[in-house]
Tab-separated table of C-alpha atoms and ligand atoms in Angstrom:
chain	number	residue	atom	x	y	z
A	1	MET	CA	12.554	-29.166	2.675
A	2	LYS	CA	9.026	-30.150	4.235
A	3	THR	CA	6.168	-28.192	2.951
A	4	ILE	CA	2.574	-27.694	3.589
A	5	PRO	CA	-0.303	-27.300	1.261
A	6	ALA	CA	-1.795	-23.861	0.465
A	7	ALA	CA	-4.582	-22.824	-1.742
A	8	GLY	CA	-5.274	-19.254	-3.215
A	9	TYR	CA	-5.854	-17.494	-6.510
A	10	ALA	CA	-3.071	-16.849	-9.092
A	11	ALA	CA	-2.474	-15.150	-12.552
A	12	HIS	CA	-0.924	-17.370	-14.920
A	13	GLU	CA	0.074	-15.034	-17.673
A	14	ALA	CA	0.300	-11.430	-18.216
A	15	GLY	CA	-3.110	-10.821	-19.939
A	16	GLY	CA	-4.892	-13.691	-17.909
A	17	ALA	CA	-7.542	-13.682	-15.160
A	18	LEU	CA	-7.032	-14.843	-11.719
A	19	GLU	CA	-7.968	-18.350	-11.113
A	20	PRO	CA	-7.860	-20.954	-8.205
A	21	PHE	CA	-4.451	-22.199	-7.551
A	22	THR	CA	-2.906	-24.755	-5.194
A	23	PHE	CA	0.655	-24.589	-4.117
A	24	VAL	CA	2.959	-25.238	-1.147
A	25	ARG	CA	4.492	-23.199	1.686
A	26	ARG	CA	7.433	-24.156	3.926
A	27	GLU	CA	6.950	-26.038	6.976
A	28	PRO	CA	7.443	-23.526	9.624
A	29	GLY	CA	11.004	-23.614	11.107
A	30	PRO	CA	12.041	-22.555	14.597
A	31	LEU	CA	11.855	-18.805	13.916
A	32	ASP	CA	8.721	-18.881	11.746
A	33	VAL	CA	5.128	-17.941	12.493
A	34	GLU	CA	2.261	-19.790	10.384
A	35	ILE	CA	-0.685	-17.573	9.831
A	36	GLU	CA	-4.286	-18.443	8.837
A	37	ILE	CA	-5.269	-15.572	6.608
A	38	LEU	CA	-8.614	-14.136	7.460
A	39	PHE	CA	-8.385	-11.039	5.032
A	40	CYS	CA	-6.410	-9.670	2.169
A	41	GLY	CA	-6.588	-6.117	0.831
A	42	VAL	CA	-6.313	-5.574	-3.028
A	43	CYS	CA	-3.601	-3.023	-3.962
A	44	HIS	CA	-3.182	-1.745	-7.343
A	45	SER	CA	0.412	-3.153	-7.209
A	46	ASP	CA	-1.209	-6.496	-7.157
A	47	LEU	CA	-2.982	-5.558	-10.448
A	48	HIS	CA	0.304	-4.123	-11.997
A	49	THR	CA	2.189	-7.373	-11.082
A	50	ALA	CA	-0.637	-9.907	-12.049
A	51	ARG	CA	-1.059	-8.316	-15.371
A	52	GLY	CA	2.843	-8.037	-15.811
A	53	GLU	CA	2.726	-4.097	-16.181
A	54	TRP	CA	5.939	-3.470	-14.627
A	55	GLY	CA	7.817	-6.305	-16.380
A	56	GLY	CA	9.552	-8.982	-14.066
A	57	SER	CA	6.264	-10.757	-13.170
A	58	VAL	CA	7.250	-14.634	-12.649
A	59	TYR	CA	4.110	-16.649	-13.099
A	60	PRO	CA	2.030	-17.960	-11.709
A	61	VAL	CA	1.825	-14.778	-9.456
A	62	VAL	CA	-0.264	-15.127	-6.207
A	63	PRO	CA	-0.787	-11.324	-5.290
A	64	GLY	CA	-1.580	-9.833	-1.939
A	65	HIS	CA	0.212	-7.923	0.566
A	66	GLU	CA	-2.218	-6.665	2.955
A	67	ILE	CA	-2.623	-9.690	5.082
A	68	VAL	CA	-4.407	-10.060	8.364
A	69	GLY	CA	-5.030	-13.325	10.148
A	70	HIS	CA	-4.255	-15.162	13.315
A	71	VAL	CA	-1.271	-17.395	14.388
A	72	SER	CA	-2.110	-21.025	13.848
A	73	ARG	CA	1.526	-22.330	14.785
A	74	ALA	CA	4.642	-20.704	16.123
A	75	GLY	CA	8.134	-22.187	15.856
A	76	ALA	CA	10.030	-23.184	19.109
A	77	GLY	CA	12.184	-19.942	18.910
A	78	VAL	CA	9.246	-17.620	18.324
A	79	THR	CA	9.142	-15.153	21.515
A	80	ARG	CA	6.525	-12.368	20.252
A	81	PHE	CA	3.726	-14.576	19.023
A	82	ARG	CA	1.435	-17.355	20.202
A	83	PRO	CA	-1.213	-19.328	18.371
A	84	GLY	CA	-4.254	-17.405	18.305
A	85	ASP	CA	-2.714	-13.924	18.280
A	86	PRO	CA	-4.049	-11.598	15.744
A	87	VAL	CA	-1.267	-10.569	13.383
A	88	ALA	CA	-0.438	-8.900	9.917
A	89	VAL	CA	1.955	-9.076	7.303
A	90	GLY	CA	2.735	-6.284	4.753
A	91	CYS	CA	4.718	-5.966	1.668
A	92	MET	CA	8.095	-7.849	2.629
A	93	VAL	CA	8.651	-11.189	4.319
A	94	ASP	CA	12.345	-10.813	4.817
A	95	SER	CA	15.538	-8.826	3.971
A	96	CYS	CA	19.477	-9.192	4.596
A	97	ARG	CA	19.112	-7.508	8.046
A	98	THR	CA	22.665	-6.558	8.070
A	99	CYS	CA	22.990	-3.569	5.474
A	100	PRO	CA	22.937	-0.035	6.533
A	101	SER	CA	19.243	0.451	5.436
A	102	CYS	CA	18.111	-2.948	7.266
A	103	ARG	CA	19.965	-1.611	10.307
A	104	ASP	CA	18.098	1.774	10.163
A	105	GLY	CA	14.911	-0.163	10.180
A	106	LEU	CA	14.359	0.777	6.482
A	107	GLU	CA	14.115	-2.734	5.116
A	108	GLN	CA	12.325	-1.766	2.100
A	109	TYR	CA	15.589	-0.152	0.946
A	110	CYS	CA	17.538	-3.118	1.743
A	111	GLU	CA	20.808	-2.817	-0.307
A	112	ASN	CA	20.715	-6.588	-1.022
A	113	GLY	CA	17.162	-6.601	-2.162
A	114	ALA	CA	14.231	-7.143	0.237
A	115	VAL	CA	12.285	-10.248	-0.093
A	116	TYR	CA	8.688	-8.995	-1.103
A	117	THR	CA	5.879	-10.863	0.039
A	118	TYR	CA	4.986	-12.057	-3.638
A	119	ASN	CA	6.825	-12.170	-6.798
A	120	SER	CA	10.317	-12.215	-5.180
A	121	PRO	CA	12.912	-14.980	-5.141
A	122	ASP	CA	12.039	-16.975	-2.133
A	123	THR	CA	15.306	-17.431	-0.205
A	124	VAL	CA	14.116	-20.278	1.906
A	125	LEU	CA	11.840	-22.547	-0.425
A	126	GLY	CA	13.199	-21.503	-3.619
A	127	GLY	CA	11.185	-20.532	-6.557
A	128	THR	CA	8.839	-17.316	-6.160
A	129	THR	CA	7.036	-15.727	-2.993
A	130	CYS	CA	3.309	-16.324	-2.984
A	131	GLY	CA	1.290	-13.550	-1.529
A	132	GLY	CA	-1.872	-13.118	0.612
A	133	TYR	CA	-4.730	-14.071	-1.812
A	134	SER	CA	-4.369	-17.494	-0.043
A	135	ASN	CA	-5.448	-19.335	2.820
A	136	ARG	CA	-2.253	-19.334	4.988
A	137	ILE	CA	1.321	-17.977	4.944
A	138	VAL	CA	4.624	-18.809	6.782
A	139	VAL	CA	6.828	-15.847	7.660
A	140	THR	CA	9.773	-15.226	9.997
A	141	GLU	CA	8.675	-13.672	12.996
A	142	ALA	CA	10.908	-10.499	12.437
A	143	PHE	CA	8.369	-9.552	9.621
A	144	VAL	CA	5.148	-10.299	11.324
A	145	LEU	CA	3.283	-7.312	12.766
A	146	ARG	CA	1.072	-7.240	16.021
A	147	LEU	CA	-2.541	-6.342	15.091
A	148	PRO	CA	-3.875	-4.209	17.896
A	149	PRO	CA	-6.515	-6.481	19.248
A	150	ALA	CA	-9.390	-3.828	19.166
A	151	MET	CA	-9.071	-3.340	15.382
A	152	ASP	CA	-11.630	-4.530	12.891
A	153	PRO	CA	-9.323	-7.020	10.983
A	154	ALA	CA	-11.045	-6.629	7.529
A	155	ALA	CA	-10.731	-2.704	7.566
A	156	ALA	CA	-7.198	-3.188	9.118
A	157	ALA	CA	-5.890	-5.047	6.210
A	158	PRO	CA	-5.251	-2.102	4.000
A	159	LEU	CA	-3.072	-0.421	6.578
A	160	LEU	CA	-0.225	-3.161	5.730
A	161	CYS	CA	0.390	-1.362	2.356
A	162	ALA	CA	-1.821	1.616	1.677
A	163	GLY	CA	-1.333	2.799	5.195
A	164	ILE	CA	2.240	2.384	5.602
A	165	THR	CA	3.142	3.682	2.154
A	166	THR	CA	1.333	7.021	2.930
A	167	TRP	CA	2.392	7.084	6.686
A	168	SER	CA	6.276	6.876	5.840
A	169	PRO	CA	6.560	9.808	3.536
A	170	LEU	CA	4.091	11.827	5.717
A	171	ARG	CA	6.471	11.076	8.609
A	172	THR	CA	9.729	11.711	6.670
A	173	TRP	CA	8.461	15.152	5.554
A	174	GLU	CA	7.120	15.953	9.014
A	175	THR	CA	3.878	16.978	7.768
A	176	GLY	CA	2.255	17.622	11.156
A	177	PRO	CA	0.193	20.629	12.697
A	178	GLY	CA	0.682	23.815	10.518
A	179	ALA	CA	1.556	21.906	7.349
A	180	ARG	CA	-0.742	22.224	4.305
A	181	VAL	CA	-0.602	18.891	2.541
A	182	GLY	CA	-1.907	18.015	-0.987
A	183	VAL	CA	-2.969	14.335	-1.696
A	184	VAL	CA	-3.505	13.324	-5.388
A	185	GLY	CA	-5.932	10.720	-6.062
A	186	LEU	CA	-8.610	9.252	-3.647
A	187	GLY	CA	-8.071	5.508	-4.126
A	188	GLY	CA	-6.622	3.050	-1.641
A	189	LEU	CA	-3.452	4.942	-0.897
A	190	GLY	CA	-4.884	8.466	-1.294
A	191	HIS	CA	-7.692	7.867	1.101
A	192	MET	CA	-5.376	6.693	3.822
A	193	ALA	CA	-3.178	9.645	3.008
A	194	VAL	CA	-6.054	11.920	3.770
A	195	LYS	CA	-6.867	10.118	7.064
A	196	LEU	CA	-3.503	9.913	8.285
A	197	ALA	CA	-2.310	13.417	7.326
A	198	SER	CA	-5.456	14.986	9.007
A	199	ALA	CA	-5.060	12.769	12.061
A	200	MET	CA	-1.485	14.118	12.192
A	201	GLY	CA	-2.753	17.621	12.361
A	202	ALA	CA	-2.178	18.707	8.725
A	203	ASP	CA	-4.604	20.735	6.691
A	204	VAL	CA	-5.262	18.478	3.714
A	205	VAL	CA	-6.275	19.396	0.279
A	206	LEU	CA	-7.305	16.500	-1.960
A	207	PHE	CA	-6.909	16.595	-5.779
A	208	THR	CA	-9.123	14.216	-7.741
A	209	THR	CA	-10.363	13.473	-11.251
A	210	SER	CA	-13.601	12.115	-9.684
A	211	PRO	CA	-15.942	15.163	-8.630
A	212	GLY	CA	-18.264	12.470	-7.154
A	213	LYS	CA	-15.627	11.700	-4.438
A	214	ALA	CA	-15.679	15.130	-2.919
A	215	ASP	CA	-18.232	14.532	-0.170
A	216	ASP	CA	-16.238	11.409	1.014
A	217	ALA	CA	-12.892	13.372	0.738
A	218	LEU	CA	-14.284	15.987	3.207
A	219	ARG	CA	-15.631	13.285	5.510
A	220	LEU	CA	-12.337	11.585	5.562
A	221	GLY	CA	-10.411	14.588	6.864
A	222	ALA	CA	-9.557	16.810	3.847
A	223	SER	CA	-10.412	20.632	4.315
A	224	GLU	CA	-10.522	21.278	0.504
A	225	VAL	CA	-11.256	19.234	-2.513
A	226	VAL	CA	-9.826	20.208	-5.806
A	227	VAL	CA	-10.902	18.658	-9.265
A	228	SER	CA	-7.782	18.393	-11.127
A	229	ARG	CA	-9.249	18.684	-14.644
A	230	ASP	CA	-10.341	22.178	-13.602
A	231	ARG	CA	-7.452	24.436	-14.648
A	232	ALA	CA	-8.597	27.571	-12.894
A	233	ALA	CA	-9.282	25.616	-9.472
A	234	MET	CA	-5.702	24.221	-9.871
A	235	LYS	CA	-4.189	27.673	-10.466
A	236	ARG	CA	-5.885	28.846	-7.223
A	237	GLN	CA	-3.604	26.481	-5.363
A	238	ARG	CA	-0.333	27.931	-6.677
A	239	ALA	CA	2.355	28.251	-4.128
A	240	ARG	CA	0.168	27.104	-1.299
A	241	LEU	CA	1.224	23.634	-0.209
A	242	ASP	CA	4.150	22.350	1.780
A	243	PHE	CA	4.085	18.947	0.520
A	244	VAL	CA	2.130	16.867	-1.970
A	245	LEU	CA	1.766	13.117	-2.116
A	246	ASP	CA	0.992	11.661	-5.401
A	247	THR	CA	-0.802	8.257	-5.536
A	248	VAL	CA	-2.012	8.087	-9.156
A	249	ALA	CA	-1.231	4.907	-11.007
A	250	VAL	CA	-1.231	6.335	-14.553
A	251	PRO	CA	1.336	8.995	-16.180
A	252	HIS	CA	0.048	12.422	-15.758
A	253	ASP	CA	1.340	16.022	-15.847
A	254	LEU	CA	3.343	16.835	-12.644
A	255	ASN	CA	3.715	20.498	-13.452
A	256	PRO	CA	0.461	21.677	-11.870
A	257	TYR	CA	1.425	20.037	-8.618
A	258	LEU	CA	4.911	21.529	-8.592
A	259	ASP	CA	3.266	24.923	-9.051
A	260	ALA	CA	1.109	24.039	-5.926
A	261	LEU	CA	4.216	23.951	-3.667
A	262	ARG	CA	5.629	26.864	-1.794
A	263	ARG	CA	9.408	27.568	-1.600
A	264	ASP	CA	11.238	24.525	-0.618
A	265	GLY	CA	8.230	22.327	-0.823
A	266	THR	CA	8.168	18.543	-1.935
A	267	LEU	CA	6.305	16.572	-4.467
A	268	CYS	CA	6.639	13.011	-3.414
A	269	LEU	CA	5.599	10.212	-5.838
A	270	VAL	CA	4.212	6.989	-4.472
A	271	GLY	CA	2.130	5.914	-7.681
A	272	ILE	CA	4.223	3.720	-9.832
A	273	PRO	CA	2.707	3.963	-13.304
A	274	PRO	CA	3.962	1.361	-15.897
A	275	GLU	CA	4.925	4.136	-18.218
A	276	PRO	CA	6.946	7.198	-17.031
A	277	HIS	CA	5.267	10.697	-16.277
A	278	PRO	CA	6.086	13.512	-18.743
A	279	ALA	CA	9.237	15.134	-17.593
A	280	PRO	CA	8.361	18.066	-15.300
A	281	GLY	CA	9.684	21.701	-16.171
A	282	VAL	CA	13.091	22.270	-14.711
A	283	GLY	CA	12.249	25.928	-14.048
A	284	ARG	CA	9.451	24.960	-11.635
A	285	LEU	CA	12.027	22.936	-9.467
A	286	VAL	CA	14.706	25.644	-9.745
A	287	ASN	CA	12.784	28.795	-9.225
A	288	GLN	CA	11.326	27.940	-5.755
A	289	ARG	CA	13.854	25.332	-4.856
A	290	ARG	CA	11.248	22.625	-4.960
A	291	ARG	CA	12.017	19.101	-4.803
A	292	LEU	CA	10.543	16.059	-6.554
A	293	ALA	CA	11.004	12.749	-4.389
A	294	GLY	CA	9.721	9.184	-4.273
A	295	SER	CA	8.960	6.767	-1.344
A	296	SER	CA	8.649	3.031	-0.934
A	297	ILE	CA	6.295	1.406	1.557
A	298	GLY	CA	7.786	1.547	5.027
A	299	GLY	CA	10.068	-0.341	7.323
A	300	ILE	CA	8.838	-3.078	9.847
A	301	ALA	CA	9.284	-0.709	12.945
A	302	GLU	CA	7.481	2.272	11.401
A	303	THR	CA	4.626	-0.252	10.098
A	304	GLN	CA	4.080	-1.213	13.733
A	305	GLU	CA	4.299	2.439	14.888
A	306	MET	CA	1.657	3.335	11.988
A	307	LEU	CA	-0.579	0.382	13.237
A	308	ASP	CA	-0.330	1.551	17.051
A	309	PHE	CA	-1.282	5.197	15.905
A	310	CYS	CA	-4.228	4.157	13.895
A	311	ALA	CA	-5.371	2.051	16.966
A	312	ALA	CA	-5.033	5.009	19.122
A	313	HIS	CA	-6.798	7.384	16.804
A	314	GLY	CA	-9.627	4.665	15.683
A	315	LEU	CA	-8.297	4.726	12.132
A	316	THR	CA	-8.846	1.985	9.608
A	317	ALA	CA	-9.585	1.967	5.856
A	318	ASP	CA	-12.894	2.199	4.209
A	319	ILE	CA	-13.436	-1.017	2.547
A	320	GLU	CA	-15.703	-3.123	0.467
A	321	LEU	CA	-15.581	-6.758	1.349
A	322	ILE	CA	-15.514	-9.110	-1.629
A	323	PRO	CA	-15.499	-12.850	-1.981
A	324	ILE	CA	-12.337	-14.056	-3.802
A	325	GLN	CA	-14.306	-15.114	-6.725
A	326	GLN	CA	-14.980	-11.495	-7.611
A	327	ILE	CA	-11.314	-10.543	-7.740
A	328	ASN	CA	-11.263	-10.057	-11.595
A	329	GLU	CA	-14.335	-7.854	-11.490
A	330	ALA	CA	-12.655	-5.821	-8.629
A	331	TYR	CA	-9.414	-5.236	-10.736
A	332	GLU	CA	-11.797	-3.878	-13.441
A	333	ARG	CA	-13.475	-1.547	-11.094
A	334	MET	CA	-10.208	-0.387	-9.557
A	335	LEU	CA	-9.040	0.720	-13.046
A	336	ARG	CA	-12.140	2.796	-13.494
A	337	SER	CA	-11.298	4.527	-10.133
A	338	ASP	CA	-14.557	2.892	-8.865
A	339	VAL	CA	-13.644	1.602	-5.358
A	340	ARG	CA	-14.557	3.201	-2.017
A	341	TYR	CA	-11.879	2.937	-1.125
A	342	ARG	CA	-10.150	-0.577	-0.811
A	343	PHE	CA	-11.279	-3.865	-1.850
A	344	VAL	CA	-10.566	-6.460	0.829
A	345	ILE	CA	-10.930	-10.073	0.209
A	346	ASP	CA	-12.709	-12.344	2.786
A	347	MET	CA	-10.609	-15.394	2.682
A	348	GLU	CA	-13.537	-17.555	4.095
A	349	SER	CA	-14.802	-17.440	0.715
A	350	LEU	CA	-11.891	-19.685	-0.530
A	351	THR	CA	-13.602	-22.623	1.026
A	352	GLY	CA	-17.158	-21.382	0.621
A	353	GLY	CA	-17.224	-20.372	4.413
B	1	NAP	P1	-6.050	3.029	-6.665
B	1	NAP	O1	-6.976	2.468	-5.433
B	1	NAP	O2	-6.495	2.514	-8.008
B	1	NAP	O3	-5.985	4.566	-6.536
B	1	NAP	C1	-5.459	5.428	-7.549
B	1	NAP	C2	-6.147	6.805	-7.698
B	1	NAP	O4	-5.585	7.410	-8.763
B	1	NAP	C3	-7.552	6.476	-8.243
B	1	NAP	O5	-8.560	6.122	-7.329
B	1	NAP	C4	-8.080	7.861	-8.889
B	1	NAP	O6	-8.302	8.859	-7.842
B	1	NAP	C5	-6.597	8.179	-9.436
B	1	NAP	N1	-6.564	8.087	-10.884
B	1	NAP	C6	-6.883	7.053	-11.627
B	1	NAP	N2	-6.788	7.386	-12.793
B	1	NAP	C7	-6.504	8.593	-12.842
B	1	NAP	C8	-5.976	9.399	-14.001
B	1	NAP	N3	-6.193	9.069	-15.167
B	1	NAP	N4	-5.592	10.758	-13.705
B	1	NAP	C9	-5.493	10.993	-12.501
B	1	NAP	N5	-5.878	10.386	-11.373
B	1	NAP	C10	-6.208	9.145	-11.595
B	1	NAP	O7	-4.617	2.462	-6.371
B	1	NAP	P2	-3.728	2.358	-5.083
B	1	NAP	O8	-3.752	0.971	-4.624
B	1	NAP	O9	-3.945	3.579	-4.230
B	1	NAP	O10	-2.193	2.527	-5.803
B	1	NAP	C11	-1.822	3.572	-6.291
B	1	NAP	C12	-0.387	3.479	-7.042
B	1	NAP	O11	0.488	3.491	-5.883
B	1	NAP	C13	-0.324	2.309	-7.965
B	1	NAP	O12	0.517	2.690	-8.820
B	1	NAP	C14	0.508	1.321	-6.951
B	1	NAP	O13	1.296	0.431	-7.621
B	1	NAP	C15	1.298	2.215	-6.138
B	1	NAP	N6	1.897	1.892	-4.817
B	1	NAP	C16	3.053	2.206	-4.567
B	1	NAP	C17	3.775	1.959	-3.249
B	1	NAP	C18	5.048	2.322	-2.880
B	1	NAP	O14	5.609	1.745	-2.053
B	1	NAP	N7	5.433	3.411	-3.426
B	1	NAP	C19	2.978	1.106	-2.459
B	1	NAP	C20	1.621	0.613	-2.932
B	1	NAP	C21	1.160	1.090	-4.068
B	1	NAP	P3	-9.489	9.859	-8.297
B	1	NAP	O15	-10.699	9.119	-8.590
B	1	NAP	O16	-9.594	10.659	-6.956
B	1	NAP	O17	-8.868	10.779	-9.215
B	2	ZN	ZN1	0.589	-2.219	-2.088
B	3	ZN	ZN1	19.400	-5.085	3.944
């Protein structure tokens, strides 16, 4: 198969730093779009995968699934995109497209396994898919998103994972006007959850381990901030919330968040800690018919819907733009919950501008 050269950053082993790396992409086929990457967000999943924390990492790993750029070439059969168009790619680059989940527009639950943007078996080129910490990517048209033209491309990048991963459960559990929604953790996902839930009309309570983030949480749209280490403050939230979205990347006690739910409320996990959470109390679930749920990213159609909603509401992420040479330091800061609120790599830095 014909290939084209690509350059980026990769992790070469579980404990290793990310380093410059050259590799190849497939030559675009008739239904493919070749994208010059301008910006790529830095998700905690990138860190989990680069460091092998979930197991199953195939090295070298080129992370990155919050990709924004413009079309550089479009195959002869591509109908929706032309060279120069602003576009985006999220966490998936393909799926079987025929199973019931794919037919429902929920490709992330593909029963034959979605092809993720990185660290997934590459069904076209062979080997493993390489993500957006790189200068270009080739993606089949069906998995390319339209970036609304007025959006700041750097601040839009995190919508492709942090945005859709919080949008999808908020929509699934219909947390609109009148709903009281808890968000746990003010990181990349959490800050988008606060913005989206409040834009949908919900009343948002933010739970944080970082008291210093309280002012930001209110500015982003929360109506209340609770420091989760404050037991008395946590008790005051008992049976108040309809829905809680937990974005935390480390194991922690879920019981206080179940206690915060009203009858029939749902605690939905989107954070994926490498180790399990301590098992929650059965009584807490049984007594008020509460539900413990999970949610994975979002489908292609709902990702486009989320982008269009964000454009209509003037929403993007709050970002810190970094050159790719600072990626290892950015990972360390992310581990200290010291990011406001998403690192985004300026891909011009790959070539020195
Ligand atoms: P992030 O930016 O690092 O945010 C995580 C937040 O969790 C931190 O900012 C912090 O907020 C809070 N936190 C950190 N340590 C904590 C502790 N010891 N106890 C309680 N809270 C703590 O990460 P992210 O990119 O938002 O990703 C979060 C998780 O979601 C990761 O596990 C990631 O892999 C996962 N994820 C899942 C999906 C999916 O499809 N389900 C998609 C993307 C990401 P405070 O400072 O406010 O406490
Ligand atoms: Zn992600
Ligand atoms: Zn499928």
